[in-house]
Structure formats: structure tokens, C-alpha cells
PDB file of C-alpha atoms in Angstrom:
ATOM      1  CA  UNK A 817     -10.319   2.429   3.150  1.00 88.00           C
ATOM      2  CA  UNK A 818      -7.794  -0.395   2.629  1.00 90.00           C
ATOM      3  CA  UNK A 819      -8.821  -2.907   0.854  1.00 92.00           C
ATOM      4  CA  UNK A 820      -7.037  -6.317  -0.972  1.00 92.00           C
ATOM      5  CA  UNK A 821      -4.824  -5.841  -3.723  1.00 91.00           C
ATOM      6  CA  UNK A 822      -6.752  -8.098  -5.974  1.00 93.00           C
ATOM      7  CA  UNK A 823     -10.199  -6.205  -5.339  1.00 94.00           C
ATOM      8  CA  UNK A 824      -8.521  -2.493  -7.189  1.00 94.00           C
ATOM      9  CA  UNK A 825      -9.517  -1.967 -10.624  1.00 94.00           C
ATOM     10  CA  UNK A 826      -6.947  -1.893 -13.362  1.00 92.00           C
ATOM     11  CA  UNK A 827      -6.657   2.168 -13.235  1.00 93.00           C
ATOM     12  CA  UNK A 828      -5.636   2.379 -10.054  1.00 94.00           C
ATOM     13  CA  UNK A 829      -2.556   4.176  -9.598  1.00 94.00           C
ATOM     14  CA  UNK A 830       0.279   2.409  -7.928  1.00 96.00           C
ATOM     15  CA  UNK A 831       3.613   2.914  -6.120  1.00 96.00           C
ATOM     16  CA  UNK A 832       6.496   0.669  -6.180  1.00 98.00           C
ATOM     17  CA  UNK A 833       9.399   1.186  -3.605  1.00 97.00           C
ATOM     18  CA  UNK A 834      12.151  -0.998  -3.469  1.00 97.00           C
ATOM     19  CA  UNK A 835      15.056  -1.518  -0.280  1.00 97.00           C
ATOM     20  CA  UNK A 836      18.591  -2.443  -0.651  1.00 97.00           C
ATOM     21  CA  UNK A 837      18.052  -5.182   0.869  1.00 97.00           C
ATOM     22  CA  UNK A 838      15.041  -7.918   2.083  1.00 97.00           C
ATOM     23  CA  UNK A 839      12.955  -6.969   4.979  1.00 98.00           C
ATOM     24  CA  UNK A 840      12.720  -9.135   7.980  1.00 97.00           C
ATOM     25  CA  UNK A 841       9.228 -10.624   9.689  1.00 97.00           C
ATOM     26  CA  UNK A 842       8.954  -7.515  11.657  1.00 98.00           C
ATOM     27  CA  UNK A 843      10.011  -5.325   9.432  1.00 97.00           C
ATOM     28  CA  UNK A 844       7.471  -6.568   7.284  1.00 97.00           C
ATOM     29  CA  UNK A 845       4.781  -6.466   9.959  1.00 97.00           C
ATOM     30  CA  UNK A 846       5.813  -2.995  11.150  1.00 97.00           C
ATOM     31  CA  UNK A 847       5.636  -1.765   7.643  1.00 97.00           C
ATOM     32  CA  UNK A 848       2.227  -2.963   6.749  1.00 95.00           C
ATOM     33  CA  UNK A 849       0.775  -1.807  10.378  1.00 95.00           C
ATOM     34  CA  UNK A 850       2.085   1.797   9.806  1.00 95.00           C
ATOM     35  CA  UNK A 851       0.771   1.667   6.049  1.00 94.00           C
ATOM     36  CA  UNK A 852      -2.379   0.273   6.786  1.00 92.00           C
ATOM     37  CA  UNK A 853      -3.154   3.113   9.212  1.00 92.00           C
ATOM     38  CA  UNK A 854      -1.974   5.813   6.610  1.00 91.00           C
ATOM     39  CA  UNK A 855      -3.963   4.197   3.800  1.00 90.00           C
ATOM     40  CA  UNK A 856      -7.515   3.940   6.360  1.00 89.00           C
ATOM     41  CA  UNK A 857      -6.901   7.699   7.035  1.00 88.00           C
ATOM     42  CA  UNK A 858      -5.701   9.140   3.337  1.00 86.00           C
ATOM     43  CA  UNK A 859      -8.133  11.021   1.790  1.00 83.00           C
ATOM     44  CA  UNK A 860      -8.382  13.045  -1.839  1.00 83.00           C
ATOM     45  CA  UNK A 861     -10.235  16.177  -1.651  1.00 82.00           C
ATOM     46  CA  UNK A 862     -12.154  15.136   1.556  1.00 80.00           C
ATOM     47  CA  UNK A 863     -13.577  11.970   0.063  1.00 82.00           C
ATOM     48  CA  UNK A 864     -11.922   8.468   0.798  1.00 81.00           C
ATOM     49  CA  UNK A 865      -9.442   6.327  -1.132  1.00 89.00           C
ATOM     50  CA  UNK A 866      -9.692   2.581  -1.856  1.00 93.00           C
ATOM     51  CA  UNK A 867      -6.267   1.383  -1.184  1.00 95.00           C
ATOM     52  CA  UNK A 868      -4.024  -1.732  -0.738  1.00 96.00           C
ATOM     53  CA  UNK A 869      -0.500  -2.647   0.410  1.00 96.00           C
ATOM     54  CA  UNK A 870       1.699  -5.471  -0.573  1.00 96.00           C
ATOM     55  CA  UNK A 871       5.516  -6.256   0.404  1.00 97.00           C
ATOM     56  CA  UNK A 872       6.497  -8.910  -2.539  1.00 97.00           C
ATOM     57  CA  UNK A 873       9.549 -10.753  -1.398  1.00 97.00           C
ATOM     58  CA  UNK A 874       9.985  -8.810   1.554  1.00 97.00           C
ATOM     59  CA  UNK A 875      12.037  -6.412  -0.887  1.00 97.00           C
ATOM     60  CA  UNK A 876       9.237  -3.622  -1.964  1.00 98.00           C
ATOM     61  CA  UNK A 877       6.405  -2.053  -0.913  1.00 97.00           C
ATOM     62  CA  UNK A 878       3.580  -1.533  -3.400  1.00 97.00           C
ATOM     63  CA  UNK A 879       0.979   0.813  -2.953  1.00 96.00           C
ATOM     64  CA  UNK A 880      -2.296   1.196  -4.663  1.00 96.00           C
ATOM     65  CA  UNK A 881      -4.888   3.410  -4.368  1.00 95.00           C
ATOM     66  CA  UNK A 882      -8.166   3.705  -6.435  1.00 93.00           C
ATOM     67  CA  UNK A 883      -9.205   7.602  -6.734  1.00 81.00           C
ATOM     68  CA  UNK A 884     -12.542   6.680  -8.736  1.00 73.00           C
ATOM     69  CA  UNK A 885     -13.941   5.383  -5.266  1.00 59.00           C
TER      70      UNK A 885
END
């Protein structure tokens, strides 16, 4: 289930990917469409995942995702 970044508890686990470059508006929006439907969908075990996605200055992609859910 994705849910905001600020709503994850400190011991989440989280992902940071960086580009060479800055992503453009699309880019951006293509990114977080495709991530938000992996995130509703990822499961551990059988059992849903609180998750979240950010793109910070359109140069990484940060991924949390709270197991404990």
C-alpha cells in the first residue's frame, strides 16, 4: 500500500537511486506512475508493504517501504 513519505516510521528501510542527470516533468510523472503501481502490488511473504516514493530534485528516486506493516 503506498503511502506518504512522512507517514513511515523511522525503521523503514529505504532505497536511494540517483541519475546522471535531472529528470524532466514527465520523466518524473512516468516514474512515480510506474512506482506507485509496483509499490500498491509488492508484497513480503504474502502480506502487504507500507511504502512511499519520492524524486528529490528530479535527480533520485527514494524508496521506502515499512515491513513491520
Amino acid at each position: 500500500m503506498e503511502i506518504n513519505f512522512s507517514k513511515l516510521p523511522s525503521s523503514s528501510r529505504i532505497w536511494i537511486y540517483s541519475s546522471s542527470r535531472k529528470f524532466s516533468k514527465n520523466e518524473t510523472d512516468l516514474i512515480k506512475g510506474y512506482c506507485s503501481t509496483f509499490l500498491n502490488e509488492w508484497t513480503s511473504h504474502g502480506k502487504g508493504l507500507q511504502a512511499a516514493i519520492d524524486i528529490p530534485y528530479n535527480h533520485f528516486i527514494v524508496i521506502g517501504i515499512n515491513q513491520m506493516y
